[in-house]
Amino acid sequence: MELLWLLLFMGLIGALIGGFTNHIAIKMLFRPYEAKYIGGRRLPFTPGLIPKRRDELARQLGKTVVEHLLTPETFKKRFFNDAMRERLAGWAERQLAAHVFKSPRTFREWFQLAGQTEVDTKAEQRIDSFINQQFLQLAAFIEGKTVRELMPDLLKAEVEQRVDDAAPYVIDRGIEFFASADGRAAIRSLIDEFLATRGRFGLMLQSLFGESESLVDRVQQEMIKFLTAPNTEVILGALIRKEWEKFLDKRADALFGQADLMPAVDSVKTLVKKKAAISARLDLTVAQAWPKGLEWTMHNLIPTALDSLFVQGEAKLEEMIQKINMEEMVREQVDSFPLNRIEDLVLGISRREFKMITVLGAVLGGVIGLVQGLLVQLMNMI
């Protein structure tokens, strides 16, 4: 019976020592918060482990967060993915639909909201100013230059081809005209007019050549004969080519110098402003002016904008993280965090585990006490 009580006593003492030791060890992770001194000497194991290594803990925690938790790759996977792209596209579509394409505001009201008034008048003034500026620039550009210098090579080659084809075309049309009834009537009219204006000389010619019809026949035959002669095409082609070369060598500003071009410029202004219809367009809503605007924007503009946003975001992400200096931020936050809050946080998360450690210490202490009691009893028996 004495052996049983001895073993129970030794087990109880061992359990108390083991459980209390583990409990003290857990408490010493945090307590005391500050170093304790007796007679100017710091007591051992003060402050607790975590308060003593707080700076190192904060530094290591910041390094761990930056290198393993909140890395650029983590942010890229979290923010620059297909799901985020779809959410942003959906958000953009909702915002554009609600505030732009389905808005009852007209363009005039949008401009007024931005502090711009009399937009139609200002726009028409800009049109007038632009056309005047373009006209002055054109006049300055052609000043002193010949038509040959200003005409594009492709256009000049095409016109010269037409010039080469002009003589045969004119001769063919001339033969066709003079051989027709209209051509014969024109010849008769010219002959009658000529004879009527020559008085006696005309009467003499008429008596010499006979009736006007016979004279018309002769003139008609001679005209067709002249046009069908081989040299006629050569002479006419050379004449047309000569006049074309003269035209090319003329100064362009001289061609327009004698003409007042301002009415033409004013006509261009009026036509452009009429086609633009700025005042009427300003009284339309976005949906009225652009019925398929939202569809076009979502199909063409938003994907391009999101691609650019994602590319720029990924390119600037690492630089931004470095500028934020997240490691230092975490370290400062841990340093400024009250120790009692850290203790409550850790114990709140691991309270059950710490209790099990205490119980395990008591169990091990009790077992060791029982074994120790048995060993003592065996030694006494020997």
CSV table of C-alpha atoms in Angstrom, one decimal:
chain,number,residue,atom,x,y,z
A,1,MET,CA,0.0,0.0,0.0
A,2,GLU,CA,2.9,2.3,0.8
A,3,LEU,CA,4.3,1.6,-2.7
A,4,LEU,CA,1.0,2.7,-4.3
A,5,TRP,CA,0.8,5.9,-2.4
A,6,LEU,CA,4.5,6.6,-3.2
A,7,LEU,CA,3.9,6.1,-6.9
A,8,LEU,CA,0.8,8.2,-6.9
A,9,PHE,CA,2.6,10.9,-5.0
A,10,MET,CA,5.6,10.9,-7.3
A,11,GLY,CA,3.3,10.8,-10.3
A,12,LEU,CA,1.3,13.8,-9.0
A,13,ILE,CA,4.4,15.8,-8.2
A,14,GLY,CA,5.9,15.0,-11.7
A,15,ALA,CA,2.6,16.0,-13.4
A,16,LEU,CA,2.5,19.2,-11.5
A,17,ILE,CA,6.1,20.0,-12.3
A,18,GLY,CA,5.7,19.1,-16.0
A,19,GLY,CA,2.4,20.9,-16.5
A,20,PHE,CA,3.5,24.0,-14.6
A,21,THR,CA,6.9,24.1,-16.4
A,22,ASN,CA,5.2,24.0,-19.8
A,23,HIS,CA,2.7,26.6,-18.7
A,24,ILE,CA,5.5,28.9,-17.5
A,25,ALA,CA,7.4,28.2,-20.8
A,26,ILE,CA,4.4,29.3,-22.8
A,27,LYS,CA,3.9,32.4,-20.7
A,28,MET,CA,7.6,33.2,-21.1
A,29,LEU,CA,7.1,33.5,-24.8
A,30,PHE,CA,5.5,36.9,-24.1
A,31,ARG,CA,6.0,37.7,-20.5
A,32,PRO,CA,7.5,39.8,-19.1
A,33,TYR,CA,7.1,42.5,-21.8
A,34,GLU,CA,10.1,44.4,-20.5
A,35,ALA,CA,13.5,43.5,-19.0
A,36,LYS,CA,13.5,43.2,-15.2
A,37,TYR,CA,16.4,44.4,-13.1
A,38,ILE,CA,17.5,43.7,-9.5
A,39,GLY,CA,20.4,45.8,-8.2
A,40,GLY,CA,21.2,47.0,-11.7
A,41,ARG,CA,21.4,43.5,-13.1
A,42,ARG,CA,19.0,42.2,-15.7
A,43,LEU,CA,17.2,39.0,-14.6
A,44,PRO,CA,17.7,36.1,-16.9
A,45,PHE,CA,14.9,35.3,-19.5
A,46,THR,CA,13.6,38.9,-19.3
A,47,PRO,CA,12.0,40.2,-21.3
A,48,GLY,CA,10.1,37.2,-22.9
A,49,LEU,CA,11.2,35.5,-26.1
A,50,ILE,CA,8.9,37.4,-28.5
A,51,PRO,CA,9.4,40.9,-26.9
A,52,LYS,CA,13.2,40.2,-26.9
A,53,ARG,CA,13.3,39.2,-30.5
A,54,ARG,CA,10.6,41.6,-31.6
A,55,ASP,CA,12.8,43.5,-34.0
A,56,GLU,CA,14.1,40.3,-35.6
A,57,LEU,CA,10.6,38.9,-35.8
A,58,ALA,CA,9.3,42.1,-37.5
A,59,ARG,CA,12.2,42.0,-40.0
A,60,GLN,CA,11.8,38.3,-40.7
A,61,LEU,CA,8.0,38.7,-41.0
A,62,GLY,CA,8.4,41.6,-43.5
A,63,LYS,CA,10.9,39.7,-45.5
A,64,THR,CA,8.7,36.6,-45.6
A,65,VAL,CA,5.7,38.6,-46.6
A,66,VAL,CA,7.5,40.3,-49.5
A,67,GLU,CA,9.4,37.2,-50.7
A,68,HIS,CA,6.8,34.5,-50.3
A,69,LEU,CA,3.4,36.0,-49.7
A,70,LEU,CA,2.8,39.4,-51.4
A,71,THR,CA,5.1,38.9,-54.4
A,72,PRO,CA,4.7,40.6,-57.8
A,73,GLU,CA,3.6,37.2,-59.2
A,74,THR,CA,0.9,37.0,-56.5
A,75,PHE,CA,-0.5,40.4,-57.4
A,76,LYS,CA,-0.4,39.5,-61.1
A,77,LYS,CA,-2.3,36.3,-60.6
A,78,ARG,CA,-4.8,38.1,-58.3
A,79,PHE,CA,-5.4,41.2,-60.3
A,80,PHE,CA,-4.3,40.6,-63.9
A,81,ASN,CA,-6.3,37.6,-64.9
A,82,ASP,CA,-9.2,36.8,-67.2
A,83,ALA,CA,-11.8,37.0,-64.4
A,84,MET,CA,-10.6,40.5,-63.5
A,85,ARG,CA,-10.6,41.5,-67.2
A,86,GLU,CA,-14.3,40.4,-67.5
A,87,ARG,CA,-15.2,42.2,-64.3
A,88,LEU,CA,-13.6,45.4,-65.5
A,89,ALA,CA,-15.2,45.1,-69.0
A,90,GLY,CA,-18.6,44.5,-67.4
A,91,TRP,CA,-18.1,47.5,-65.0
A,92,ALA,CA,-17.1,49.7,-68.0
A,93,GLU,CA,-20.1,48.6,-70.0
A,94,ARG,CA,-22.5,49.4,-67.1
A,95,GLN,CA,-20.9,52.8,-66.5
A,96,LEU,CA,-20.9,53.8,-70.2
A,97,ALA,CA,-24.4,52.6,-70.7
A,98,ALA,CA,-25.8,54.4,-67.6
A,99,HIS,CA,-23.9,57.6,-67.8
A,100,VAL,CA,-23.1,58.1,-71.5
A,101,PHE,CA,-25.1,56.1,-74.0
A,102,LYS,CA,-28.4,56.0,-72.2
A,103,SER,CA,-28.1,59.5,-70.7
A,104,PRO,CA,-30.8,62.0,-71.7
A,105,ARG,CA,-28.2,64.8,-72.0
A,106,THR,CA,-27.5,66.2,-75.4
A,107,PHE,CA,-24.1,67.1,-76.6
A,108,ARG,CA,-24.9,70.8,-75.9
A,109,GLU,CA,-25.7,69.9,-72.3
A,110,TRP,CA,-22.5,67.8,-72.0
A,111,PHE,CA,-20.5,70.8,-73.1
A,112,GLN,CA,-22.4,73.1,-70.7
A,113,LEU,CA,-21.6,70.7,-67.9
A,114,ALA,CA,-17.9,71.1,-68.8
A,115,GLY,CA,-18.3,74.9,-68.7
A,116,GLN,CA,-18.4,75.3,-72.5
A,117,THR,CA,-21.1,77.5,-74.1
A,118,GLU,CA,-21.9,78.6,-77.7
A,119,VAL,CA,-20.1,75.6,-78.9
A,120,ASP,CA,-21.7,75.7,-82.4
A,121,THR,CA,-20.6,79.3,-82.9
A,122,LYS,CA,-17.1,78.6,-81.8
A,123,ALA,CA,-17.0,75.5,-84.0
A,124,GLU,CA,-18.1,77.4,-87.1
A,125,GLN,CA,-15.5,80.0,-86.3
A,126,ARG,CA,-12.9,77.3,-86.1
A,127,ILE,CA,-14.0,75.9,-89.5
A,128,ASP,CA,-13.7,79.4,-91.1
A,129,SER,CA,-10.3,79.9,-89.5
A,130,PHE,CA,-9.1,76.5,-90.6
A,131,ILE,CA,-10.3,77.0,-94.2
A,132,ASN,CA,-8.7,80.4,-94.3
A,133,GLN,CA,-5.5,79.0,-93.0
A,134,GLN,CA,-5.5,76.2,-95.5
A,135,PHE,CA,-6.1,78.7,-98.3
A,136,LEU,CA,-3.2,80.9,-97.2
A,137,GLN,CA,-0.9,77.9,-96.9
A,138,LEU,CA,-1.9,76.7,-100.3
A,139,ALA,CA,-1.3,80.2,-101.8
A,140,ALA,CA,2.1,80.4,-100.1
A,141,PHE,CA,3.0,76.9,-101.3
A,142,ILE,CA,2.2,77.5,-105.0
A,143,GLU,CA,3.7,81.0,-105.0
A,144,GLY,CA,6.6,81.1,-107.6
A,145,LYS,CA,6.1,77.5,-108.7
A,146,THR,CA,5.1,76.3,-112.1
A,147,VAL,CA,2.4,73.9,-112.9
A,148,ARG,CA,5.0,71.3,-113.8
A,149,GLU,CA,6.6,71.6,-110.3
A,150,LEU,CA,3.3,71.2,-108.5
A,151,MET,CA,1.6,68.5,-110.6
A,152,PRO,CA,2.1,65.0,-109.2
A,153,ASP,CA,4.1,62.7,-111.5
A,154,LEU,CA,1.2,60.1,-111.8
A,155,LEU,CA,-1.3,62.8,-112.7
A,156,LYS,CA,1.1,64.4,-115.2
A,157,ALA,CA,1.7,61.0,-116.9
A,158,GLU,CA,-2.0,60.3,-117.1
A,159,VAL,CA,-2.7,63.8,-118.6
A,160,GLU,CA,0.1,63.5,-121.1
A,161,GLN,CA,-1.3,60.2,-122.2
A,162,ARG,CA,-4.7,61.9,-122.8
A,163,VAL,CA,-2.8,64.7,-124.7
A,164,ASP,CA,-1.3,62.2,-127.0
A,165,ASP,CA,-4.7,60.7,-127.6
A,166,ALA,CA,-6.4,64.1,-128.1
A,167,ALA,CA,-5.5,64.7,-131.8
A,168,PRO,CA,-6.9,61.4,-133.1
A,169,TYR,CA,-10.0,61.8,-130.9
A,170,VAL,CA,-10.6,65.4,-132.2
A,171,ILE,CA,-10.1,64.4,-135.8
A,172,ASP,CA,-12.5,61.5,-135.5
A,173,ARG,CA,-15.1,63.6,-133.9
A,174,GLY,CA,-14.6,66.3,-136.5
A,175,ILE,CA,-15.0,63.9,-139.4
A,176,GLU,CA,-18.1,62.5,-137.8
A,177,PHE,CA,-19.6,66.0,-137.2
A,178,PHE,CA,-18.9,67.4,-140.7
A,179,ALA,CA,-20.2,64.2,-142.4
A,180,SER,CA,-23.5,64.5,-140.4
A,181,ALA,CA,-26.5,66.7,-141.2
A,182,ASP,CA,-25.7,69.0,-138.3
A,183,GLY,CA,-22.2,69.5,-139.8
A,184,ARG,CA,-23.6,70.3,-143.2
A,185,ALA,CA,-26.1,72.7,-141.7
A,186,ALA,CA,-23.3,74.4,-139.8
A,187,ILE,CA,-21.2,74.8,-143.0
A,188,ARG,CA,-24.3,76.2,-144.8
A,189,SER,CA,-24.9,78.7,-142.1
A,190,LEU,CA,-21.3,79.9,-142.1
A,191,ILE,CA,-21.2,80.2,-145.9
A,192,ASP,CA,-24.5,82.2,-146.0
A,193,GLU,CA,-23.3,84.5,-143.2
A,194,PHE,CA,-19.9,85.0,-145.0
A,195,LEU,CA,-21.5,85.8,-148.4
A,196,ALA,CA,-24.1,88.1,-146.8
A,197,THR,CA,-21.4,90.2,-145.1
A,198,ARG,CA,-19.3,90.6,-148.2
A,199,GLY,CA,-21.8,92.5,-150.4
A,200,ARG,CA,-20.9,92.5,-154.1
A,201,PHE,CA,-17.9,90.3,-153.5
A,202,GLY,CA,-20.1,87.8,-152.0
A,203,LEU,CA,-22.5,87.9,-154.9
A,204,MET,CA,-19.5,87.5,-157.2
A,205,LEU,CA,-18.4,84.4,-155.3
A,206,GLN,CA,-21.9,83.0,-155.4
A,207,SER,CA,-22.2,83.5,-159.2
A,208,LEU,CA,-18.7,82.0,-159.6
A,209,PHE,CA,-19.4,78.8,-157.5
A,210,GLY,CA,-23.1,78.5,-158.3
A,211,GLU,CA,-25.8,77.6,-155.8
A,212,SER,CA,-25.0,77.6,-152.1
A,213,GLU,CA,-25.7,73.9,-151.9
A,214,SER,CA,-23.0,73.1,-154.4
A,215,LEU,CA,-20.7,75.3,-152.4
A,216,VAL,CA,-21.6,73.5,-149.2
A,217,ASP,CA,-20.8,70.2,-150.9
A,218,ARG,CA,-17.4,71.4,-151.9
A,219,VAL,CA,-16.6,72.9,-148.5
A,220,GLN,CA,-17.8,69.7,-146.7
A,221,GLN,CA,-15.7,67.5,-149.0
A,222,GLU,CA,-12.6,69.7,-148.4
A,223,MET,CA,-13.1,69.7,-144.7
A,224,ILE,CA,-13.4,66.0,-144.5
A,225,LYS,CA,-10.4,65.7,-146.9
A,226,PHE,CA,-8.4,68.0,-144.7
A,227,LEU,CA,-9.2,66.0,-141.5
A,228,THR,CA,-8.4,62.7,-143.1
A,229,ALA,CA,-5.0,63.9,-144.5
A,230,PRO,CA,-2.0,62.1,-142.8
A,231,ASN,CA,-0.3,65.4,-141.7
A,232,THR,CA,-3.4,66.8,-140.1
A,233,GLU,CA,-3.1,64.5,-137.1
A,234,VAL,CA,0.7,65.2,-136.8
A,235,ILE,CA,0.1,69.0,-137.0
A,236,LEU,CA,-2.8,68.9,-134.5
A,237,GLY,CA,-0.9,66.6,-132.1
A,238,ALA,CA,2.2,68.9,-132.2
A,239,LEU,CA,-0.1,72.0,-131.6
A,240,ILE,CA,-1.8,70.3,-128.6
A,241,ARG,CA,1.6,69.1,-127.2
A,242,LYS,CA,3.0,72.7,-127.6
A,243,GLU,CA,0.1,74.2,-125.7
A,244,TRP,CA,0.4,71.6,-123.0
A,245,GLU,CA,4.0,72.4,-122.5
A,246,LYS,CA,3.3,76.1,-122.3
A,247,PHE,CA,0.6,75.4,-119.7
A,248,LEU,CA,3.1,73.3,-117.6
A,249,ASP,CA,5.6,76.1,-117.7
A,250,LYS,CA,3.2,78.7,-116.5
A,251,ARG,CA,3.4,79.9,-112.9
A,252,ALA,CA,0.5,78.5,-110.8
A,253,ASP,CA,-0.1,81.7,-108.9
A,254,ALA,CA,-0.3,83.6,-112.2
A,255,LEU,CA,-3.2,81.3,-113.3
A,256,PHE,CA,-5.2,82.3,-110.2
A,257,GLY,CA,-3.8,85.8,-109.8
A,258,GLN,CA,-6.3,87.4,-112.0
A,259,ALA,CA,-9.3,85.6,-110.4
A,260,ASP,CA,-11.0,86.6,-107.1
A,261,LEU,CA,-10.9,83.3,-105.2
A,262,MET,CA,-12.5,84.6,-102.0
A,263,PRO,CA,-16.1,83.9,-103.2
A,264,ALA,CA,-15.0,80.3,-103.9
A,265,VAL,CA,-13.4,80.1,-100.4
A,266,ASP,CA,-16.6,81.5,-98.9
A,267,SER,CA,-18.6,78.9,-100.8
A,268,VAL,CA,-16.4,76.2,-99.4
A,269,LYS,CA,-17.0,77.5,-95.9
A,270,THR,CA,-20.7,77.6,-96.4
A,271,LEU,CA,-20.8,74.1,-97.8
A,272,VAL,CA,-18.7,72.6,-95.0
A,273,LYS,CA,-20.8,74.2,-92.3
A,274,LYS,CA,-24.0,73.1,-94.0
A,275,LYS,CA,-22.7,69.5,-94.2
A,276,ALA,CA,-21.4,69.6,-90.6
A,277,ALA,CA,-24.8,70.9,-89.3
A,278,ILE,CA,-23.1,71.5,-85.9
A,279,SER,CA,-26.1,73.2,-84.2
A,280,ALA,CA,-28.4,70.3,-85.1
A,281,ARG,CA,-25.9,67.7,-84.0
A,282,LEU,CA,-25.4,69.4,-80.6
A,283,ASP,CA,-29.1,68.9,-79.8
A,284,LEU,CA,-28.8,65.1,-80.2
A,285,THR,CA,-28.0,62.6,-77.4
A,286,VAL,CA,-25.1,60.2,-77.7
A,287,ALA,CA,-27.5,57.4,-78.4
A,288,GLN,CA,-29.3,59.4,-81.2
A,289,ALA,CA,-26.1,60.4,-82.8
A,290,TRP,CA,-24.4,57.0,-82.4
A,291,PRO,CA,-27.0,54.2,-82.0
A,292,LYS,CA,-24.4,51.4,-82.1
A,293,GLY,CA,-21.9,53.4,-80.1
A,294,LEU,CA,-21.9,51.2,-77.0
A,295,GLU,CA,-21.6,48.0,-79.1
A,296,TRP,CA,-18.7,49.5,-81.0
A,297,THR,CA,-17.0,50.8,-77.9
A,298,MET,CA,-17.2,47.4,-76.1
A,299,HIS,CA,-16.0,45.6,-79.2
A,300,ASN,CA,-13.2,47.9,-80.3
A,301,LEU,CA,-12.2,50.5,-77.6
A,302,ILE,CA,-12.6,48.7,-74.2
A,303,PRO,CA,-10.5,45.6,-75.2
A,304,THR,CA,-7.7,47.8,-76.4
A,305,ALA,CA,-7.9,50.0,-73.3
A,306,LEU,CA,-7.8,46.9,-71.0
A,307,ASP,CA,-4.9,45.4,-72.9
A,308,SER,CA,-3.0,48.6,-72.5
A,309,LEU,CA,-4.0,48.9,-68.8
A,310,PHE,CA,-2.9,45.3,-68.0
A,311,VAL,CA,0.4,45.7,-69.9
A,312,GLN,CA,1.2,48.9,-68.2
A,313,GLY,CA,0.0,47.6,-64.8
A,314,GLU,CA,2.2,44.5,-65.0
A,315,ALA,CA,5.2,46.5,-66.2
A,316,LYS,CA,4.8,49.0,-63.3
A,317,LEU,CA,3.7,46.6,-60.6
A,318,GLU,CA,7.2,45.5,-59.4
A,319,GLU,CA,8.4,49.1,-59.5
A,320,MET,CA,5.4,50.2,-57.5
A,321,ILE,CA,5.9,47.5,-54.9
A,322,GLN,CA,9.5,48.6,-54.5
A,323,LYS,CA,8.4,52.2,-54.1
A,324,ILE,CA,5.9,51.2,-51.4
A,325,ASN,CA,8.7,49.2,-49.6
A,326,MET,CA,6.3,46.7,-48.3
A,327,GLU,CA,9.0,44.9,-46.2
A,328,GLU,CA,9.6,48.1,-44.2
A,329,MET,CA,5.9,48.8,-43.9
A,330,VAL,CA,5.3,45.3,-42.4
A,331,ARG,CA,8.2,45.8,-40.0
A,332,GLU,CA,7.0,49.1,-38.8
A,333,GLN,CA,3.5,47.8,-38.3
A,334,VAL,CA,4.7,44.8,-36.3
A,335,ASP,CA,7.0,47.1,-34.2
A,336,SER,CA,4.1,49.4,-33.4
A,337,PHE,CA,1.7,46.6,-32.6
A,338,PRO,CA,1.1,46.4,-28.8
A,339,LEU,CA,2.7,43.2,-27.2
A,340,ASN,CA,-0.5,42.4,-25.3
A,341,ARG,CA,-2.4,42.4,-28.6
A,342,ILE,CA,0.2,40.1,-30.2
A,343,GLU,CA,-0.2,37.8,-27.2
A,344,ASP,CA,-4.0,37.8,-27.4
A,345,LEU,CA,-3.8,37.2,-31.1
A,346,VAL,CA,-1.4,34.3,-30.9
A,347,LEU,CA,-3.2,32.8,-27.8
A,348,GLY,CA,-6.6,33.3,-29.5
A,349,ILE,CA,-5.4,31.3,-32.5
A,350,SER,CA,-3.4,28.6,-30.6
A,351,ARG,CA,-5.1,28.5,-27.2
A,352,ARG,CA,-6.2,24.9,-27.6
A,353,GLU,CA,-2.8,23.8,-28.8
A,354,PHE,CA,-1.1,25.5,-25.9
A,355,LYS,CA,-3.4,23.8,-23.4
A,356,MET,CA,-2.6,20.5,-25.0
A,357,ILE,CA,1.1,21.3,-24.6
A,358,THR,CA,0.5,22.0,-20.9
A,359,VAL,CA,-1.5,18.8,-20.5
A,360,LEU,CA,1.2,16.9,-22.4
A,361,GLY,CA,3.8,18.3,-20.0
A,362,ALA,CA,1.7,17.2,-17.1
A,363,VAL,CA,1.3,13.7,-18.5
A,364,LEU,CA,5.0,13.3,-19.3
A,365,GLY,CA,5.8,14.7,-15.8
A,366,GLY,CA,3.4,12.2,-14.2
A,367,VAL,CA,4.9,9.3,-16.2
A,368,ILE,CA,8.4,10.4,-15.3
A,369,GLY,CA,7.3,10.7,-11.6
A,370,LEU,CA,5.9,7.1,-11.7
A,371,VAL,CA,9.1,5.8,-13.3
A,372,GLN,CA,11.2,7.7,-10.9
A,373,GLY,CA,9.2,6.2,-7.9
A,374,LEU,CA,9.6,2.7,-9.3
A,375,LEU,CA,13.4,3.2,-9.7
A,376,VAL,CA,13.7,4.5,-6.1
A,377,GLN,CA,11.7,1.6,-4.7
A,378,LEU,CA,13.9,-0.9,-6.7
A,379,MET,CA,17.1,0.7,-5.4
A,380,ASN,CA,15.8,0.6,-1.8
A,381,MET,CA,15.0,-3.1,-2.2
A,382,ILE,CA,18.5,-3.8,-3.4
